[in-house]
Amino acid sequence: MTSASSEIRTFRAADLGTLALIPWLARNEEGDGRTPCLLACSLGDGPDGPEAASAAVTHLLEDMGLTADGEPVNGTTRPSLKVSMLVVAGQIVLQLPHNISSQVTPPADWLAAVEELGYAYFMLTTRICPSTGPRRPAEGAELAAFAGSPDTTNAAAHVYLPARGLRA
């Protein structure tokens, strides 16, 4: 006889560890412009390690109504989406459920591209980012290999995420 588990999973923000944001530009399908991309990933440095961090990202995705390896969601037509991106004063501020936020300073050409398009191609992956120490994602070729790996993108939710600014 099989019994169903009545265990309710609770989300612990600490399990995420450091949430890194990695901005870059990708050539668009038409080849005539650049698409601003933003990858969010945990460094796996929470108190219970990488497995708990990956599980916490999965929980976040569920709370947002997103799934890893699904079709891209058009967040520009879903105002109720539970993830938002504020672009202000040269910074990206990503806001997620459970009062989780992370920020990064992207390159100037990324800011110009997101201002032109009004959105970024956002991915939140359950795959743990390699790091070079506490709160420091890998850099250079290692980071590029991670961000561009099918293992990373297949383990991510994909969203066309509108860029919001402060209203005057």
PDB file of C-alpha atoms in Angstrom:
ATOM      1  CA  MET A   1       0.000   0.000   0.000  1.00  0.00           C
ATOM      2  CA  THR A   2       1.283   3.433  -0.943  1.00  0.00           C
ATOM      3  CA  SER A   3       0.546   6.484   1.137  1.00  0.00           C
ATOM      4  CA  ALA A   4       0.667  10.050  -0.034  1.00  0.00           C
ATOM      5  CA  SER A   5       3.000  12.384   1.751  1.00  0.00           C
ATOM      6  CA  SER A   6       1.273  15.157   3.631  1.00  0.00           C
ATOM      7  CA  GLU A   7       4.534  17.003   4.136  1.00  0.00           C
ATOM      8  CA  ILE A   8       4.271  20.672   3.263  1.00  0.00           C
ATOM      9  CA  ARG A   9       7.480  22.065   1.897  1.00  0.00           C
ATOM     10  CA  THR A  10       8.359  25.430   3.313  1.00  0.00           C
ATOM     11  CA  PHE A  11      10.619  27.864   1.589  1.00  0.00           C
ATOM     12  CA  ARG A  12      13.714  29.096   3.400  1.00  0.00           C
ATOM     13  CA  ALA A  13      15.392  32.037   1.683  1.00  0.00           C
ATOM     14  CA  ALA A  14      18.694  31.146   3.380  1.00  0.00           C
ATOM     15  CA  ASP A  15      18.774  27.892   1.389  1.00  0.00           C
ATOM     16  CA  LEU A  16      19.257  29.913  -1.807  1.00  0.00           C
ATOM     17  CA  GLY A  17      22.578  31.262  -0.665  1.00  0.00           C
ATOM     18  CA  THR A  18      23.893  34.028  -2.910  1.00  0.00           C
ATOM     19  CA  LEU A  19      21.697  34.763  -5.929  1.00  0.00           C
ATOM     20  CA  ALA A  20      23.991  35.913  -8.729  1.00  0.00           C
ATOM     21  CA  LEU A  21      22.795  37.905 -11.737  1.00  0.00           C
ATOM     22  CA  ILE A  22      24.706  37.573 -14.981  1.00  0.00           C
ATOM     23  CA  PRO A  23      23.837  40.069 -17.751  1.00  0.00           C
ATOM     24  CA  TRP A  24      25.036  39.682 -21.353  1.00  0.00           C
ATOM     25  CA  LEU A  25      23.978  40.513 -24.900  1.00  0.00           C
ATOM     26  CA  ALA A  26      22.985  37.849 -27.428  1.00  0.00           C
ATOM     27  CA  ARG A  27      22.504  38.305 -31.156  1.00  0.00           C
ATOM     28  CA  ASN A  28      18.797  38.257 -31.974  1.00  0.00           C
ATOM     29  CA  GLU A  29      17.279  35.752 -34.407  1.00  0.00           C
ATOM     30  CA  GLU A  30      17.241  38.295 -37.224  1.00  0.00           C
ATOM     31  CA  GLY A  31      20.942  38.963 -36.642  1.00  0.00           C
ATOM     32  CA  ASP A  32      20.492  42.724 -36.803  1.00  0.00           C
ATOM     33  CA  GLY A  33      20.472  43.581 -33.117  1.00  0.00           C
ATOM     34  CA  ARG A  34      21.336  42.475 -29.647  1.00  0.00           C
ATOM     35  CA  THR A  35      19.007  41.012 -27.035  1.00  0.00           C
ATOM     36  CA  PRO A  36      19.754  41.805 -23.388  1.00  0.00           C
ATOM     37  CA  CYS A  37      19.837  38.550 -21.414  1.00  0.00           C
ATOM     38  CA  LEU A  38      19.858  38.073 -17.658  1.00  0.00           C
ATOM     39  CA  LEU A  39      20.629  34.790 -15.918  1.00  0.00           C
ATOM     40  CA  ALA A  40      19.871  34.360 -12.211  1.00  0.00           C
ATOM     41  CA  CYS A  41      21.464  31.447 -10.391  1.00  0.00           C
ATOM     42  CA  SER A  42      22.453  30.434  -6.904  1.00  0.00           C
ATOM     43  CA  LEU A  43      26.073  29.994  -5.930  1.00  0.00           C
ATOM     44  CA  GLY A  44      24.984  27.087  -3.703  1.00  0.00           C
ATOM     45  CA  ASP A  45      26.622  28.683  -0.675  1.00  0.00           C
ATOM     46  CA  GLY A  46      23.615  28.493   1.651  1.00  0.00           C
ATOM     47  CA  PRO A  47      23.863  26.694   4.999  1.00  0.00           C
ATOM     48  CA  ASP A  48      22.658  23.370   3.584  1.00  0.00           C
ATOM     49  CA  GLY A  49      24.765  23.448   0.423  1.00  0.00           C
ATOM     50  CA  PRO A  50      24.155  23.195  -3.314  1.00  0.00           C
ATOM     51  CA  GLU A  51      21.372  20.585  -3.243  1.00  0.00           C
ATOM     52  CA  ALA A  52      19.257  22.721  -0.907  1.00  0.00           C
ATOM     53  CA  ALA A  53      19.965  25.780  -3.069  1.00  0.00           C
ATOM     54  CA  SER A  54      18.812  23.990  -6.213  1.00  0.00           C
ATOM     55  CA  ALA A  55      15.666  22.802  -4.412  1.00  0.00           C
ATOM     56  CA  ALA A  56      15.020  26.374  -3.202  1.00  0.00           C
ATOM     57  CA  VAL A  57      15.205  27.664  -6.793  1.00  0.00           C
ATOM     58  CA  THR A  58      12.758  24.947  -7.863  1.00  0.00           C
ATOM     59  CA  HIS A  59      10.425  26.056  -5.062  1.00  0.00           C
ATOM     60  CA  LEU A  60      10.729  29.692  -6.205  1.00  0.00           C
ATOM     61  CA  LEU A  61       9.883  28.713  -9.768  1.00  0.00           C
ATOM     62  CA  GLU A  62       6.778  26.869  -8.542  1.00  0.00           C
ATOM     63  CA  ASP A  63       5.741  29.892  -6.466  1.00  0.00           C
ATOM     64  CA  MET A  64       6.041  32.049  -9.608  1.00  0.00           C
ATOM     65  CA  GLY A  65       4.025  29.597 -11.707  1.00  0.00           C
ATOM     66  CA  LEU A  66       7.069  28.834 -13.876  1.00  0.00           C
ATOM     67  CA  THR A  67       8.808  25.599 -14.765  1.00  0.00           C
ATOM     68  CA  ALA A  68      12.347  24.772 -15.772  1.00  0.00           C
ATOM     69  CA  ASP A  69      12.798  23.736 -19.402  1.00  0.00           C
ATOM     70  CA  GLY A  70       9.411  25.106 -20.382  1.00  0.00           C
ATOM     71  CA  GLU A  71       8.452  27.379 -23.222  1.00  0.00           C
ATOM     72  CA  PRO A  72       9.418  31.029 -22.763  1.00  0.00           C
ATOM     73  CA  VAL A  73       6.772  33.031 -20.912  1.00  0.00           C
ATOM     74  CA  ASN A  74       5.896  36.441 -22.276  1.00  0.00           C
ATOM     75  CA  GLY A  75       6.041  38.510 -19.113  1.00  0.00           C
ATOM     76  CA  THR A  76       5.292  41.666 -21.088  1.00  0.00           C
ATOM     77  CA  THR A  77       1.671  40.467 -21.324  1.00  0.00           C
ATOM     78  CA  ARG A  78       1.435  38.996 -17.799  1.00  0.00           C
ATOM     79  CA  PRO A  79       1.330  41.840 -15.272  1.00  0.00           C
ATOM     80  CA  SER A  80       0.603  39.332 -12.487  1.00  0.00           C
ATOM     81  CA  LEU A  81       3.936  37.568 -13.012  1.00  0.00           C
ATOM     82  CA  LYS A  82       5.687  37.223  -9.645  1.00  0.00           C
ATOM     83  CA  VAL A  83       9.098  38.374 -10.853  1.00  0.00           C
ATOM     84  CA  SER A  84      10.048  41.886 -11.840  1.00  0.00           C
ATOM     85  CA  MET A  85      13.079  43.755 -13.058  1.00  0.00           C
ATOM     86  CA  LEU A  86      13.712  47.371 -12.181  1.00  0.00           C
ATOM     87  CA  VAL A  87      16.333  49.170 -14.266  1.00  0.00           C
ATOM     88  CA  VAL A  88      17.357  52.443 -12.676  1.00  0.00           C
ATOM     89  CA  ALA A  89      20.530  54.492 -12.227  1.00  0.00           C
ATOM     90  CA  GLY A  90      22.587  51.999 -14.223  1.00  0.00           C
ATOM     91  CA  GLN A  91      21.511  49.045 -12.039  1.00  0.00           C
ATOM     92  CA  ILE A  92      19.331  45.982 -12.523  1.00  0.00           C
ATOM     93  CA  VAL A  93      17.271  45.063  -9.469  1.00  0.00           C
ATOM     94  CA  LEU A  94      15.535  41.694  -9.727  1.00  0.00           C
ATOM     95  CA  GLN A  95      12.619  41.146  -7.351  1.00  0.00           C
ATOM     96  CA  LEU A  96      11.302  37.652  -6.620  1.00  0.00           C
ATOM     97  CA  PRO A  97       8.718  36.198  -4.210  1.00  0.00           C
ATOM     98  CA  HIS A  98       9.567  35.870  -0.508  1.00  0.00           C
ATOM     99  CA  ASN A  99      11.135  39.370  -0.500  1.00  0.00           C
ATOM    100  CA  ILE A 100      14.157  38.120  -2.411  1.00  0.00           C
ATOM    101  CA  SER A 101      16.023  40.654  -4.488  1.00  0.00           C
ATOM    102  CA  SER A 102      19.384  40.842  -6.160  1.00  0.00           C
ATOM    103  CA  GLN A 103      21.115  43.548  -8.127  1.00  0.00           C
ATOM    104  CA  VAL A 104      23.956  43.973 -10.565  1.00  0.00           C
ATOM    105  CA  THR A 105      25.522  46.719 -12.658  1.00  0.00           C
ATOM    106  CA  PRO A 106      25.322  45.654 -16.326  1.00  0.00           C
ATOM    107  CA  PRO A 107      27.478  46.996 -19.152  1.00  0.00           C
ATOM    108  CA  ALA A 108      26.350  50.240 -20.818  1.00  0.00           C
ATOM    109  CA  ASP A 109      25.471  48.456 -24.082  1.00  0.00           C
ATOM    110  CA  TRP A 110      23.169  46.089 -22.120  1.00  0.00           C
ATOM    111  CA  LEU A 111      21.368  49.088 -20.631  1.00  0.00           C
ATOM    112  CA  ALA A 112      21.009  50.674 -24.077  1.00  0.00           C
ATOM    113  CA  ALA A 113      19.584  47.437 -25.527  1.00  0.00           C
ATOM    114  CA  VAL A 114      17.049  46.965 -22.722  1.00  0.00           C
ATOM    115  CA  GLU A 115      15.982  50.607 -23.029  1.00  0.00           C
ATOM    116  CA  GLU A 116      15.412  50.120 -26.765  1.00  0.00           C
ATOM    117  CA  LEU A 117      13.514  46.816 -26.457  1.00  0.00           C
ATOM    118  CA  GLY A 118      11.770  47.379 -23.128  1.00  0.00           C
ATOM    119  CA  TYR A 119      12.518  43.865 -21.898  1.00  0.00           C
ATOM    120  CA  ALA A 120      15.274  41.354 -21.222  1.00  0.00           C
ATOM    121  CA  TYR A 121      15.362  37.638 -21.866  1.00  0.00           C
ATOM    122  CA  PHE A 122      15.468  36.345 -18.283  1.00  0.00           C
ATOM    123  CA  MET A 123      16.389  32.853 -17.093  1.00  0.00           C
ATOM    124  CA  LEU A 124      16.306  31.481 -13.552  1.00  0.00           C
ATOM    125  CA  THR A 125      18.187  28.184 -13.420  1.00  0.00           C
ATOM    126  CA  THR A 126      18.166  25.422 -10.837  1.00  0.00           C
ATOM    127  CA  ARG A 127      21.762  24.647 -11.801  1.00  0.00           C
ATOM    128  CA  ILE A 128      24.344  25.933  -9.325  1.00  0.00           C
ATOM    129  CA  CYS A 129      26.811  28.510 -10.635  1.00  0.00           C
ATOM    130  CA  PRO A 130      30.500  27.803 -10.083  1.00  0.00           C
ATOM    131  CA  SER A 131      32.077  30.311  -7.711  1.00  0.00           C
ATOM    132  CA  THR A 132      35.516  31.612  -6.851  1.00  0.00           C
ATOM    133  CA  GLY A 133      34.756  32.246  -3.206  1.00  0.00           C
ATOM    134  CA  PRO A 134      32.032  33.577  -0.937  1.00  0.00           C
ATOM    135  CA  ARG A 135      29.491  35.630  -2.919  1.00  0.00           C
ATOM    136  CA  ARG A 136      31.676  35.573  -6.080  1.00  0.00           C
ATOM    137  CA  PRO A 137      30.521  33.822  -9.249  1.00  0.00           C
ATOM    138  CA  ALA A 138      33.156  32.431 -11.581  1.00  0.00           C
ATOM    139  CA  GLU A 139      34.449  34.790 -14.242  1.00  0.00           C
ATOM    140  CA  GLY A 140      35.613  34.736 -17.830  1.00  0.00           C
ATOM    141  CA  ALA A 141      35.585  31.539 -19.829  1.00  0.00           C
ATOM    142  CA  GLU A 142      34.288  29.413 -16.938  1.00  0.00           C
ATOM    143  CA  LEU A 143      31.299  31.722 -16.420  1.00  0.00           C
ATOM    144  CA  ALA A 144      30.607  31.923 -20.164  1.00  0.00           C
ATOM    145  CA  ALA A 145      30.703  28.121 -20.414  1.00  0.00           C
ATOM    146  CA  PHE A 146      28.261  27.818 -17.502  1.00  0.00           C
ATOM    147  CA  ALA A 147      25.831  30.453 -18.811  1.00  0.00           C
ATOM    148  CA  GLY A 148      25.892  29.059 -22.354  1.00  0.00           C
ATOM    149  CA  SER A 149      25.654  25.403 -21.414  1.00  0.00           C
ATOM    150  CA  PRO A 150      22.518  23.493 -22.449  1.00  0.00           C
ATOM    151  CA  ASP A 151      22.611  21.972 -18.942  1.00  0.00           C
ATOM    152  CA  THR A 152      22.107  25.474 -17.527  1.00  0.00           C
ATOM    153  CA  THR A 153      19.473  26.664 -19.991  1.00  0.00           C
ATOM    154  CA  ASN A 154      17.533  23.382 -19.897  1.00  0.00           C
ATOM    155  CA  ALA A 155      17.345  23.674 -16.086  1.00  0.00           C
ATOM    156  CA  ALA A 156      15.933  27.207 -16.296  1.00  0.00           C
ATOM    157  CA  ALA A 157      12.609  28.957 -16.630  1.00  0.00           C
ATOM    158  CA  HIS A 158      12.651  31.421 -19.531  1.00  0.00           C
ATOM    159  CA  VAL A 159      10.799  34.746 -19.439  1.00  0.00           C
ATOM    160  CA  TYR A 160      10.609  37.840 -21.614  1.00  0.00           C
ATOM    161  CA  LEU A 161      10.785  40.136 -18.593  1.00  0.00           C
ATOM    162  CA  PRO A 162       9.715  43.771 -18.942  1.00  0.00           C
ATOM    163  CA  ALA A 163      12.161  46.412 -17.777  1.00  0.00           C
ATOM    164  CA  ARG A 164      10.494  48.791 -15.380  1.00  0.00           C
ATOM    165  CA  GLY A 165      11.835  52.137 -14.231  1.00  0.00           C
ATOM    166  CA  LEU A 166      10.915  54.565 -11.509  1.00  0.00           C
ATOM    167  CA  ARG A 167       7.893  56.660 -12.354  1.00  0.00           C
ATOM    168  CA  ALA A 168       8.279  60.391 -12.192  1.00  0.00           C
TER     169      ALA A 168
END
